[in-house]
Amino acid sequence: MIKASVSEWLEALEGTVLDGFLSNVYGADACAAWKRHYSQALTLFAERYGSEGEGGIARCPGQMNLMGMHIDYGGMPSVRIAVRGSDTLTVARVRDDGGVRYASHLEYQGEPVDRFKPFELQLSELLPDECVSTREALMHYAGKVCQRRLEETGSAQDHDWSVLVGGQLTYLESYFRARQTFRGMDALVWSNVSPSGGMSSSSALVISTACAALGVNDLLPREDLPESDLVDGVGTSEWIRGTRGGTADHGGMVMGRSGQLVGVGVFPAIATGAAPLPSSYLAIVLDTGVPRVYDESVKEETVVAYPLGTFYVRDRLLPDMESDQAFAGLCTDWRNRIEMIRDISEERLGLSPQAIYRLLEAMPAQTTLREMAAEAEQSGAGDAYRRMYESEITGKFQALDEDTPIYLRRRFAFGLAEQDRVRYLLEYLAEGDMSTALELARISHVGDFDREVEPSELAHLSQLADMGDQNIRMYSL
């Protein structure tokens, strides 16, 4: 992070020294407007905290998910685009007393500028004794925090924005604990990202403030903190809030490039591919002004189907089906190849499309955690189920109970089909085949509704594949 006094930053913005950077990030036509935005953020910072000392500025754009709804929870890639002109800026200066002070300014039409109230905290009171520098340790810690919050308040969620800032600080301090002592900071967040418009405003806040925290501690994103940890680690810190978000939103922001659609893989975070948006097309973001309402129970029911279905394929179905002729190409070490839903693929396991359709046909359309546990015990897979449950479910799904209906087949089929669509969308875009790419997008959005995938439909697709139809792919579901 480049550090300078507030007056030096303002002087640079009044001149031309930052024009190249601003034009590259926001476009030459928007350079003057963003000079005003940065100047406003710096001025507000100085008014609140004073202008002495040197500080820096971190930024993070909003992003949109074009394809891959929720499937990043299962380690599957999705297609993202960073939204030019929608940014969250964090002006920050170090404090040596372990104090953290944050204020905000929201510059979005129809929203009060002070919607998010200032807060203060002490690192000594925030940070846990245990080290949570890995994603698994962080999720386990988040589960304990949320369970304690549920017992104390009746809700596992905390909607105050301070929890998001505290979450990334918790992760980063653990990550660098053996290297240095993390210091406090004064910070002001300026943002024009819609807080309810689907551009992942909370994730932009987390990435922007995390980069600012790194900067005041003389650490650099991508150099001191690899991109994969910036996405997967910092992104997972949102779980401390009590929401169960994936990390592809953060990946879309960190890996996004102007004018490009990017395939974002997670666990580990990696760009799986990119394709330019054709010059004759524009990606337009429309905000209806209607606040987005989340139903955590529906989202959690969707997401829990991924580890549950993976267990069902690996430990219940394949052991009985591997001798079937349809599974003749199955890799001999298939058990070791299946960890997440993303691994149930033709390439990974040596399966034909017909074999995958057969697996989906054999899945229950609806089940519960209680029913799955009982069936696993009866079939001799009880130990495998308990290991999966402890690793993938315990402490991670506060909105579900043992008797919540889980629409296993449709959720699992959508995940596999969406993974296929993500892959081919980028290929079609790279080839300039916009009609097929847009058709995949249409199928994707229709498929996100609650539509059951019937065995007859799967049997029909399998039959067409048997007949040699090369156009029969998972993405057609």
Short mmCIF file of C-alpha atoms in Angstrom, two decimals:
data_model
loop_
_atom_site.label_atom_id
_atom_site.label_comp_id
_atom_site.label_asym_id
_atom_site.label_seq_id
_atom_site.Cartn_x
_atom_site.Cartn_y
_atom_site.Cartn_z
CA MET A 1 0.00 0.00 0.00
CA ILE A 2 1.30 3.44 -0.94
CA LYS A 3 1.14 5.69 2.13
CA ALA A 4 0.96 9.46 2.22
CA SER A 5 -0.66 12.20 4.26
CA VAL A 6 -4.20 13.27 3.50
CA SER A 7 -2.94 16.56 2.05
CA GLU A 8 -0.50 14.71 -0.22
CA TRP A 9 -3.25 12.40 -1.47
CA LEU A 10 -5.54 15.34 -2.16
CA GLU A 11 -2.78 17.20 -3.98
CA ALA A 12 -2.10 14.14 -6.15
CA LEU A 13 -5.80 13.90 -7.02
CA GLU A 14 -5.92 17.59 -7.98
CA GLY A 15 -3.06 17.03 -10.39
CA THR A 16 -2.55 14.37 -13.05
CA VAL A 17 -0.28 11.87 -11.27
CA LEU A 18 -3.16 9.44 -10.62
CA ASP A 19 -4.95 9.92 -13.94
CA GLY A 20 -3.43 6.83 -15.53
CA PHE A 21 -4.51 4.58 -12.68
CA LEU A 22 -8.01 6.04 -12.45
CA SER A 23 -8.55 5.93 -16.21
CA ASN A 24 -7.41 2.33 -16.39
CA VAL A 25 -9.70 1.25 -13.54
CA TYR A 26 -12.80 3.36 -14.21
CA GLY A 27 -12.43 4.55 -17.81
CA ALA A 28 -11.12 7.91 -19.04
CA ASP A 29 -14.60 9.43 -19.14
CA ALA A 30 -15.12 8.67 -15.43
CA CYS A 31 -11.70 9.83 -14.24
CA ALA A 32 -12.88 13.27 -13.04
CA ALA A 33 -15.84 11.79 -11.14
CA TRP A 34 -13.64 9.28 -9.34
CA LYS A 35 -11.17 12.00 -8.40
CA ARG A 36 -14.08 13.65 -6.57
CA HIS A 37 -15.06 10.36 -4.91
CA TYR A 38 -11.55 9.67 -3.65
CA SER A 39 -11.18 13.27 -2.47
CA GLN A 40 -14.49 13.05 -0.63
CA ALA A 41 -13.42 9.84 1.13
CA LEU A 42 -10.10 11.40 2.18
CA THR A 43 -11.78 14.58 3.41
CA LEU A 44 -14.33 12.64 5.45
CA PHE A 45 -11.50 10.58 6.94
CA ALA A 46 -9.60 13.73 7.97
CA GLU A 47 -12.73 15.31 9.45
CA ARG A 48 -13.28 12.32 11.67
CA TYR A 49 -9.75 11.24 12.59
CA GLY A 50 -7.53 14.21 11.80
CA SER A 51 -5.09 14.74 8.95
CA GLU A 52 -1.81 13.96 10.68
CA GLY A 53 0.21 10.84 9.84
CA GLU A 54 0.30 8.78 6.66
CA GLY A 55 -2.31 6.37 5.38
CA GLY A 56 -3.35 4.52 2.27
CA ILE A 57 -6.39 3.61 0.21
CA ALA A 58 -7.72 0.15 -0.67
CA ARG A 59 -10.48 -0.53 -3.16
CA CYS A 60 -12.70 -3.38 -4.24
CA PRO A 61 -15.34 -3.41 -7.01
CA GLY A 62 -18.78 -4.93 -6.77
CA GLN A 63 -19.39 -8.01 -8.90
CA MET A 64 -22.16 -9.96 -10.57
CA ASN A 65 -22.69 -13.70 -10.79
CA LEU A 66 -23.65 -14.48 -14.38
CA MET A 67 -23.80 -18.24 -13.96
CA GLY A 68 -23.28 -20.65 -11.09
CA MET A 69 -25.83 -19.84 -8.40
CA HIS A 70 -24.64 -21.22 -5.03
CA ILE A 71 -22.49 -23.94 -6.60
CA ASP A 72 -19.26 -22.47 -5.21
CA TYR A 73 -20.33 -24.03 -1.91
CA GLY A 74 -19.60 -27.38 -3.55
CA GLY A 75 -16.22 -26.24 -4.86
CA MET A 76 -17.59 -25.73 -8.37
CA PRO A 77 -16.65 -22.76 -10.57
CA SER A 78 -18.97 -19.95 -11.53
CA VAL A 79 -18.83 -17.12 -14.05
CA ARG A 80 -18.31 -13.63 -12.65
CA ILE A 81 -17.87 -10.09 -13.88
CA ALA A 82 -16.47 -7.20 -11.86
CA VAL A 83 -18.73 -4.12 -12.12
CA ARG A 84 -16.81 -1.09 -13.27
CA GLY A 85 -17.78 2.09 -11.46
CA SER A 86 -19.21 0.39 -8.35
CA ASP A 87 -16.47 0.46 -5.73
CA THR A 88 -15.89 0.23 -2.02
CA LEU A 89 -12.93 2.38 -0.92
CA THR A 90 -11.24 2.12 2.47
CA VAL A 91 -9.01 4.97 3.65
CA ALA A 92 -6.91 3.67 6.56
CA ARG A 93 -4.13 4.73 8.92
CA VAL A 94 -2.36 2.60 11.50
CA ARG A 95 -2.88 2.81 15.27
CA ASP A 96 -0.36 1.34 17.70
CA ASP A 97 -2.73 0.86 20.65
CA GLY A 98 -4.64 -2.10 19.19
CA GLY A 99 -7.75 0.01 18.70
CA VAL A 100 -9.88 -0.24 15.56
CA ARG A 101 -12.22 2.59 14.61
CA TYR A 102 -14.44 2.51 11.53
CA ALA A 103 -16.88 4.96 9.98
CA SER A 104 -18.66 4.82 6.64
CA HIS A 105 -20.21 6.92 3.92
CA LEU A 106 -22.70 5.29 1.52
CA GLU A 107 -23.09 7.17 -1.75
CA TYR A 108 -26.05 5.36 -3.27
CA GLN A 109 -29.32 6.87 -4.44
CA GLY A 110 -32.18 6.35 -2.01
CA GLU A 111 -29.90 5.28 0.85
CA PRO A 112 -28.88 7.46 3.82
CA VAL A 113 -25.16 8.24 3.72
CA ASP A 114 -24.85 7.17 7.36
CA ARG A 115 -26.80 3.91 7.04
CA PHE A 116 -23.88 2.04 8.63
CA LYS A 117 -23.01 3.58 11.99
CA PRO A 118 -19.44 4.06 13.26
CA PHE A 119 -18.00 1.45 15.61
CA GLU A 120 -14.92 0.87 17.73
CA LEU A 121 -13.33 -2.35 18.98
CA GLN A 122 -10.14 -3.59 20.58
CA LEU A 123 -8.09 -6.30 18.90
CA SER A 124 -7.27 -7.79 22.31
CA GLU A 125 -10.96 -8.40 22.92
CA LEU A 126 -11.78 -9.51 19.38
CA LEU A 127 -9.07 -12.02 18.55
CA PRO A 128 -9.35 -15.66 19.71
CA ASP A 129 -6.51 -17.48 21.45
CA GLU A 130 -6.83 -20.33 18.97
CA CYS A 131 -5.27 -20.01 15.54
CA VAL A 132 -7.84 -19.90 12.72
CA SER A 133 -5.47 -19.43 9.81
CA THR A 134 -6.92 -22.25 7.68
CA ARG A 135 -10.35 -22.34 6.10
CA GLU A 136 -11.38 -25.43 8.05
CA ALA A 137 -10.27 -23.93 11.37
CA LEU A 138 -12.04 -20.69 10.52
CA MET A 139 -15.31 -22.48 9.69
CA HIS A 140 -15.09 -24.46 12.94
CA TYR A 141 -14.50 -21.27 14.91
CA ALA A 142 -17.37 -19.52 13.10
CA GLY A 143 -19.66 -22.41 14.00
CA LYS A 144 -18.84 -22.01 17.68
CA VAL A 145 -19.36 -18.24 17.56
CA CYS A 146 -22.72 -18.63 15.83
CA GLN A 147 -23.86 -21.35 18.23
CA ARG A 148 -22.99 -19.16 21.21
CA ARG A 149 -24.78 -16.21 19.63
CA LEU A 150 -27.84 -18.39 19.01
CA GLU A 151 -27.93 -19.46 22.65
CA GLU A 152 -27.49 -15.91 23.92
CA THR A 153 -29.75 -13.98 21.53
CA GLY A 154 -31.99 -16.52 19.84
CA SER A 155 -30.41 -15.86 16.44
CA ALA A 156 -27.19 -17.24 14.94
CA GLN A 157 -26.80 -14.13 12.78
CA ASP A 158 -25.40 -10.69 13.57
CA HIS A 159 -26.31 -8.11 10.93
CA ASP A 160 -24.07 -5.30 12.18
CA TRP A 161 -21.40 -4.45 9.63
CA SER A 162 -18.72 -4.45 12.34
CA VAL A 163 -18.89 -8.27 12.37
CA LEU A 164 -17.69 -8.39 8.76
CA VAL A 165 -14.69 -6.19 9.54
CA GLY A 166 -13.96 -8.14 12.71
CA GLY A 167 -14.18 -11.43 10.82
CA GLN A 168 -11.48 -10.60 8.30
CA LEU A 169 -9.27 -9.17 11.06
CA THR A 170 -9.68 -12.43 13.00
CA TYR A 171 -8.52 -14.46 10.02
CA LEU A 172 -5.66 -12.15 9.00
CA GLU A 173 -4.25 -11.86 12.52
CA SER A 174 -4.13 -15.65 12.84
CA TYR A 175 -2.59 -15.96 9.38
CA PHE A 176 0.31 -13.65 10.27
CA ARG A 177 0.50 -14.38 14.01
CA ALA A 178 3.82 -16.22 13.82
CA ARG A 179 5.30 -13.43 11.70
CA GLN A 180 4.25 -10.19 13.37
CA THR A 181 1.85 -8.51 15.77
CA PHE A 182 -1.18 -7.06 14.05
CA ARG A 183 -1.82 -3.37 14.72
CA GLY A 184 -5.03 -1.40 14.98
CA MET A 185 -6.29 1.19 12.53
CA ASP A 186 -8.54 4.15 11.91
CA ALA A 187 -10.57 3.71 8.74
CA LEU A 188 -13.34 5.23 6.70
CA VAL A 189 -15.27 3.20 4.14
CA TRP A 190 -16.73 5.03 1.14
CA SER A 191 -18.97 2.98 -1.14
CA ASN A 192 -21.38 3.35 -4.03
CA VAL A 193 -22.11 -0.39 -4.25
CA SER A 194 -25.81 -1.07 -3.76
CA PRO A 195 -26.32 -2.65 -0.32
CA SER A 196 -29.21 -4.75 -1.61
CA GLY A 197 -28.77 -4.86 -5.38
CA GLY A 198 -27.07 -8.21 -5.77
CA MET A 199 -23.55 -6.84 -6.37
CA SER A 200 -22.15 -8.47 -3.23
CA SER A 201 -21.71 -5.30 -1.20
CA SER A 202 -20.79 -7.21 1.96
CA SER A 203 -18.05 -9.13 0.13
CA ALA A 204 -16.71 -5.91 -1.37
CA LEU A 205 -16.57 -4.47 2.14
CA VAL A 206 -14.70 -7.51 3.43
CA ILE A 207 -12.10 -7.52 0.63
CA SER A 208 -11.59 -3.74 0.70
CA THR A 209 -11.15 -3.58 4.48
CA ALA A 210 -8.96 -6.69 4.48
CA CYS A 211 -6.63 -5.12 1.92
CA ALA A 212 -6.56 -1.96 4.03
CA ALA A 213 -5.70 -4.00 7.14
CA LEU A 214 -2.88 -5.66 5.22
CA GLY A 215 -1.63 -2.27 4.05
CA VAL A 216 -1.46 -0.61 7.46
CA ASN A 217 0.49 -3.65 8.68
CA ASP A 218 2.96 -3.29 5.78
CA LEU A 219 1.70 -6.44 4.05
CA LEU A 220 0.73 -6.81 0.41
CA PRO A 221 -2.18 -8.76 -1.09
CA ARG A 222 -0.99 -11.46 -3.51
CA GLU A 223 2.60 -11.14 -2.26
CA ASP A 224 2.33 -11.69 1.49
CA LEU A 225 -1.16 -13.20 1.23
CA PRO A 226 -1.58 -15.43 -1.85
CA GLU A 227 -4.62 -14.79 -4.02
CA SER A 228 -6.12 -18.16 -3.07
CA ASP A 229 -6.08 -17.24 0.64
CA LEU A 230 -7.30 -13.71 -0.08
CA VAL A 231 -10.37 -15.29 -1.69
CA ASP A 232 -10.99 -18.51 0.23
CA GLY A 233 -9.70 -17.42 3.64
CA VAL A 234 -10.90 -13.82 3.80
CA GLY A 235 -14.14 -14.84 2.08
CA THR A 236 -14.87 -17.57 4.61
CA SER A 237 -14.46 -15.05 7.45
CA GLU A 238 -18.00 -13.90 6.59
CA TRP A 239 -19.24 -17.11 8.22
CA ILE A 240 -18.57 -15.50 11.61
CA ARG A 241 -21.49 -13.21 10.81
CA GLY A 242 -23.81 -16.21 10.76
CA THR A 243 -24.46 -16.30 7.02
CA ARG A 244 -23.22 -19.23 4.96
CA GLY A 245 -21.77 -17.54 1.92
CA GLY A 246 -19.51 -19.06 -0.67
CA THR A 247 -16.28 -17.35 -1.68
CA ALA A 248 -16.76 -16.99 -5.44
CA ASP A 249 -18.18 -13.48 -4.89
CA HIS A 250 -14.81 -12.53 -3.45
CA GLY A 251 -13.08 -14.36 -6.29
CA GLY A 252 -15.01 -12.36 -8.86
CA MET A 253 -13.75 -9.16 -7.26
CA VAL A 254 -10.14 -10.23 -6.78
CA MET A 255 -9.76 -12.01 -10.14
CA GLY A 256 -12.06 -9.79 -12.18
CA ARG A 257 -10.68 -7.98 -15.22
CA SER A 258 -12.25 -5.11 -17.11
CA GLY A 259 -14.38 -6.26 -20.04
CA GLN A 260 -13.96 -9.95 -19.28
CA LEU A 261 -16.05 -12.75 -17.89
CA VAL A 262 -13.97 -14.87 -15.52
CA GLY A 263 -14.48 -18.45 -14.40
CA VAL A 264 -13.83 -18.49 -10.66
CA GLY A 265 -12.97 -21.78 -9.01
CA VAL A 266 -12.75 -22.13 -5.24
CA PHE A 267 -11.04 -24.41 -2.70
CA PRO A 268 -8.46 -23.47 -3.84
CA ALA A 269 -9.40 -20.20 -5.48
CA ILE A 270 -8.26 -20.14 -9.08
CA ALA A 271 -9.29 -18.57 -12.36
CA THR A 272 -10.62 -21.48 -14.44
CA GLY A 273 -10.85 -19.51 -17.64
CA ALA A 274 -11.77 -16.15 -19.12
CA ALA A 275 -13.52 -14.81 -22.16
CA PRO A 276 -13.93 -11.25 -23.40
CA LEU A 277 -17.36 -9.72 -23.56
CA PRO A 278 -17.87 -9.06 -27.29
CA SER A 279 -17.60 -5.37 -28.17
CA SER A 280 -21.15 -5.38 -29.56
CA TYR A 281 -22.59 -6.45 -26.17
CA LEU A 282 -22.94 -4.64 -22.87
CA ALA A 283 -23.48 -6.10 -19.41
CA ILE A 284 -26.05 -3.85 -17.78
CA VAL A 285 -26.87 -3.94 -14.06
CA LEU A 286 -30.43 -2.90 -13.22
CA ASP A 287 -31.38 -2.15 -9.63
CA THR A 288 -35.13 -2.42 -9.11
CA GLY A 289 -34.92 -0.66 -5.78
CA VAL A 290 -36.61 -3.63 -4.14
CA PRO A 291 -34.42 -4.91 -1.28
CA ARG A 292 -33.16 -8.44 -1.77
CA VAL A 293 -34.62 -10.74 0.87
CA TYR A 294 -32.60 -13.80 1.80
CA ASP A 295 -34.18 -17.02 3.00
CA GLU A 296 -31.30 -18.74 4.75
CA SER A 297 -33.27 -21.97 5.21
CA VAL A 298 -33.81 -22.37 1.43
CA LYS A 299 -30.19 -21.53 0.68
CA GLU A 300 -28.93 -23.94 3.32
CA GLU A 301 -31.23 -26.71 2.08
CA THR A 302 -29.78 -26.23 -1.39
CA VAL A 303 -26.19 -26.19 -0.21
CA VAL A 304 -26.41 -29.13 2.19
CA ALA A 305 -27.51 -31.30 -0.73
CA TYR A 306 -24.01 -31.06 -2.19
CA PRO A 307 -22.08 -32.94 0.55
CA LEU A 308 -25.10 -35.14 1.21
CA GLY A 309 -25.39 -36.15 -2.45
CA THR A 310 -21.64 -36.66 -2.72
CA PHE A 311 -21.79 -39.07 0.20
CA TYR A 312 -24.74 -40.86 -1.40
CA VAL A 313 -22.92 -41.36 -4.70
CA ARG A 314 -19.59 -42.39 -3.18
CA ASP A 315 -20.74 -44.56 -0.28
CA ARG A 316 -24.20 -45.80 -1.26
CA LEU A 317 -24.56 -45.97 -5.05
CA LEU A 318 -21.18 -46.58 -6.67
CA PRO A 319 -20.24 -49.58 -4.49
CA ASP A 320 -23.30 -51.38 -5.87
CA MET A 321 -23.06 -50.06 -9.42
CA GLU A 322 -19.36 -50.28 -10.27
CA SER A 323 -19.80 -53.78 -11.75
CA ASP A 324 -22.62 -52.53 -14.02
CA GLN A 325 -21.66 -52.35 -17.71
CA ALA A 326 -22.65 -48.68 -17.81
CA PHE A 327 -19.80 -48.00 -15.36
CA ALA A 328 -17.16 -49.97 -17.26
CA GLY A 329 -14.88 -46.94 -17.60
CA LEU A 330 -14.95 -46.07 -13.89
CA CYS A 331 -11.46 -45.37 -12.53
CA THR A 332 -10.23 -48.07 -10.17
CA ASP A 333 -9.30 -45.46 -7.54
CA TRP A 334 -12.65 -43.69 -7.76
CA ARG A 335 -13.12 -43.56 -3.99
CA ASN A 336 -10.01 -41.44 -3.57
CA ARG A 337 -11.12 -39.11 -6.36
CA ILE A 338 -14.44 -38.10 -4.79
CA GLU A 339 -14.32 -35.40 -2.15
CA MET A 340 -16.89 -32.84 -3.32
CA ILE A 341 -19.77 -32.69 -5.78
CA ARG A 342 -17.44 -31.19 -8.39
CA ASP A 343 -15.66 -34.56 -8.55
CA ILE A 344 -18.77 -36.33 -9.93
CA SER A 345 -17.78 -35.73 -13.52
CA GLU A 346 -16.97 -37.70 -16.65
CA GLU A 347 -13.35 -36.56 -16.74
CA ARG A 348 -12.64 -37.06 -13.05
CA LEU A 349 -14.13 -40.55 -12.71
CA GLY A 350 -14.05 -41.96 -16.23
CA LEU A 351 -17.83 -42.08 -16.44
CA SER A 352 -20.10 -41.76 -19.44
CA PRO A 353 -23.00 -39.28 -19.44
CA GLN A 354 -25.33 -42.27 -19.18
CA ALA A 355 -23.67 -43.39 -15.96
CA ILE A 356 -24.12 -39.99 -14.35
CA TYR A 357 -27.78 -39.94 -15.37
CA ARG A 358 -28.15 -43.37 -13.78
CA LEU A 359 -26.66 -42.07 -10.52
CA LEU A 360 -29.09 -39.17 -10.49
CA GLU A 361 -32.03 -41.48 -11.22
CA ALA A 362 -31.13 -43.56 -8.17
CA MET A 363 -31.08 -40.56 -5.82
CA PRO A 364 -34.11 -39.88 -3.63
CA ALA A 365 -36.11 -36.90 -4.80
CA GLN A 366 -36.70 -35.84 -1.20
CA THR A 367 -35.12 -36.87 2.07
CA THR A 368 -34.03 -35.55 5.48
CA LEU A 369 -30.83 -35.76 7.49
CA ARG A 370 -32.55 -38.17 9.87
CA GLU A 371 -33.66 -40.45 7.02
CA MET A 372 -30.21 -40.36 5.41
CA ALA A 373 -28.53 -41.29 8.69
CA ALA A 374 -30.91 -44.20 9.28
CA GLU A 375 -30.50 -45.50 5.71
CA ALA A 376 -26.71 -45.22 5.96
CA GLU A 377 -26.72 -47.20 9.19
CA GLN A 378 -28.89 -49.94 7.71
CA SER A 379 -26.70 -50.24 4.61
CA GLY A 380 -23.44 -50.44 6.54
CA ALA A 381 -22.31 -46.91 5.59
CA GLY A 382 -22.99 -45.42 9.01
CA ASP A 383 -19.35 -44.64 9.79
CA ALA A 384 -18.86 -42.93 6.43
CA TYR A 385 -22.00 -40.86 6.99
CA ARG A 386 -20.86 -39.75 10.43
CA ARG A 387 -17.46 -38.69 9.08
CA MET A 388 -19.14 -36.68 6.33
CA TYR A 389 -21.61 -35.15 8.78
CA GLU A 390 -18.90 -34.06 11.20
CA SER A 391 -16.73 -32.61 8.45
CA GLU A 392 -19.34 -30.97 6.22
CA ILE A 393 -22.51 -30.32 8.21
CA THR A 394 -21.90 -29.96 11.97
CA GLY A 395 -22.08 -26.31 13.01
CA LYS A 396 -22.52 -25.00 9.47
CA PHE A 397 -26.27 -25.01 8.89
CA GLN A 398 -28.15 -23.26 11.70
CA ALA A 399 -31.38 -22.91 9.69
CA LEU A 400 -31.78 -26.69 9.19
CA ASP A 401 -32.79 -29.47 11.54
CA GLU A 402 -32.80 -33.24 11.22
CA ASP A 403 -36.30 -33.26 9.70
CA THR A 404 -36.03 -30.39 7.20
CA PRO A 405 -37.06 -31.65 3.72
CA ILE A 406 -34.07 -31.79 1.38
CA TYR A 407 -34.77 -32.01 -2.36
CA LEU A 408 -31.67 -34.03 -3.02
CA ARG A 409 -32.01 -35.06 -6.67
CA ARG A 410 -32.99 -31.68 -8.09
CA ARG A 411 -30.32 -29.80 -6.07
CA PHE A 412 -27.56 -32.23 -6.97
CA ALA A 413 -28.59 -32.36 -10.64
CA PHE A 414 -28.69 -28.57 -10.85
CA GLY A 415 -25.20 -28.35 -9.35
CA LEU A 416 -23.71 -30.82 -11.83
CA ALA A 417 -25.51 -29.26 -14.79
CA GLU A 418 -24.51 -25.75 -13.74
CA GLN A 419 -20.87 -26.81 -13.47
CA ASP A 420 -21.11 -28.07 -17.05
CA ARG A 421 -22.77 -24.86 -18.23
CA VAL A 422 -20.05 -22.71 -16.65
CA ARG A 423 -17.38 -24.64 -18.50
CA TYR A 424 -19.05 -24.44 -21.89
CA LEU A 425 -20.27 -20.85 -21.55
CA LEU A 426 -16.69 -19.58 -21.50
CA GLU A 427 -15.77 -21.81 -24.44
CA TYR A 428 -18.69 -20.57 -26.53
CA LEU A 429 -17.92 -16.95 -25.63
CA ALA A 430 -14.26 -17.37 -26.57
CA GLU A 431 -15.42 -18.74 -29.94
CA GLY A 432 -17.83 -15.83 -30.43
CA ASP A 433 -20.90 -18.10 -30.31
CA MET A 434 -23.15 -15.72 -28.38
CA SER A 435 -26.43 -17.42 -29.29
CA THR A 436 -25.41 -20.70 -27.62
CA ALA A 437 -23.83 -18.86 -24.69
CA LEU A 438 -27.04 -16.90 -24.08
CA GLU A 439 -29.11 -20.07 -24.38
CA LEU A 440 -27.00 -21.64 -21.61
CA ALA A 441 -27.62 -18.56 -19.49
CA ARG A 442 -31.36 -18.88 -20.10
CA ILE A 443 -31.35 -22.57 -19.10
CA SER A 444 -29.32 -21.71 -16.03
CA HIS A 445 -31.77 -19.12 -14.75
CA VAL A 446 -34.83 -21.24 -15.47
CA GLY A 447 -33.19 -24.20 -13.74
CA ASP A 448 -32.65 -22.21 -10.55
CA PHE A 449 -36.37 -22.40 -9.86
CA ASP A 450 -37.82 -25.32 -7.91
CA ARG A 451 -38.42 -27.79 -10.70
CA GLU A 452 -38.12 -31.48 -10.01
CA VAL A 453 -35.82 -33.50 -12.24
CA GLU A 454 -37.90 -36.57 -13.01
CA PRO A 455 -36.40 -40.06 -13.57
CA SER A 456 -38.18 -40.16 -16.95
CA GLU A 457 -36.30 -37.05 -18.05
CA LEU A 458 -32.98 -38.55 -16.98
CA ALA A 459 -33.81 -41.85 -18.68
CA HIS A 460 -34.64 -40.00 -21.91
CA LEU A 461 -31.32 -38.13 -21.87
CA SER A 462 -29.49 -41.37 -21.18
CA GLN A 463 -31.26 -43.02 -24.11
CA LEU A 464 -30.29 -40.18 -26.46
CA ALA A 465 -26.68 -40.48 -25.30
CA ASP A 466 -26.83 -44.24 -25.96
CA MET A 467 -27.92 -43.47 -29.50
CA GLY A 468 -24.78 -41.38 -30.02
CA ASP A 469 -26.30 -37.90 -29.77
CA GLN A 470 -23.18 -35.75 -29.21
CA ASN A 471 -25.26 -32.75 -28.13
CA ILE A 472 -26.54 -34.42 -25.00
CA ARG A 473 -24.67 -32.83 -22.13
CA MET A 474 -25.34 -32.26 -18.46
CA TYR A 475 -25.81 -28.59 -19.23
CA SER A 476 -29.13 -29.34 -20.96
CA LEU A 477 -30.81 -30.19 -17.63
#
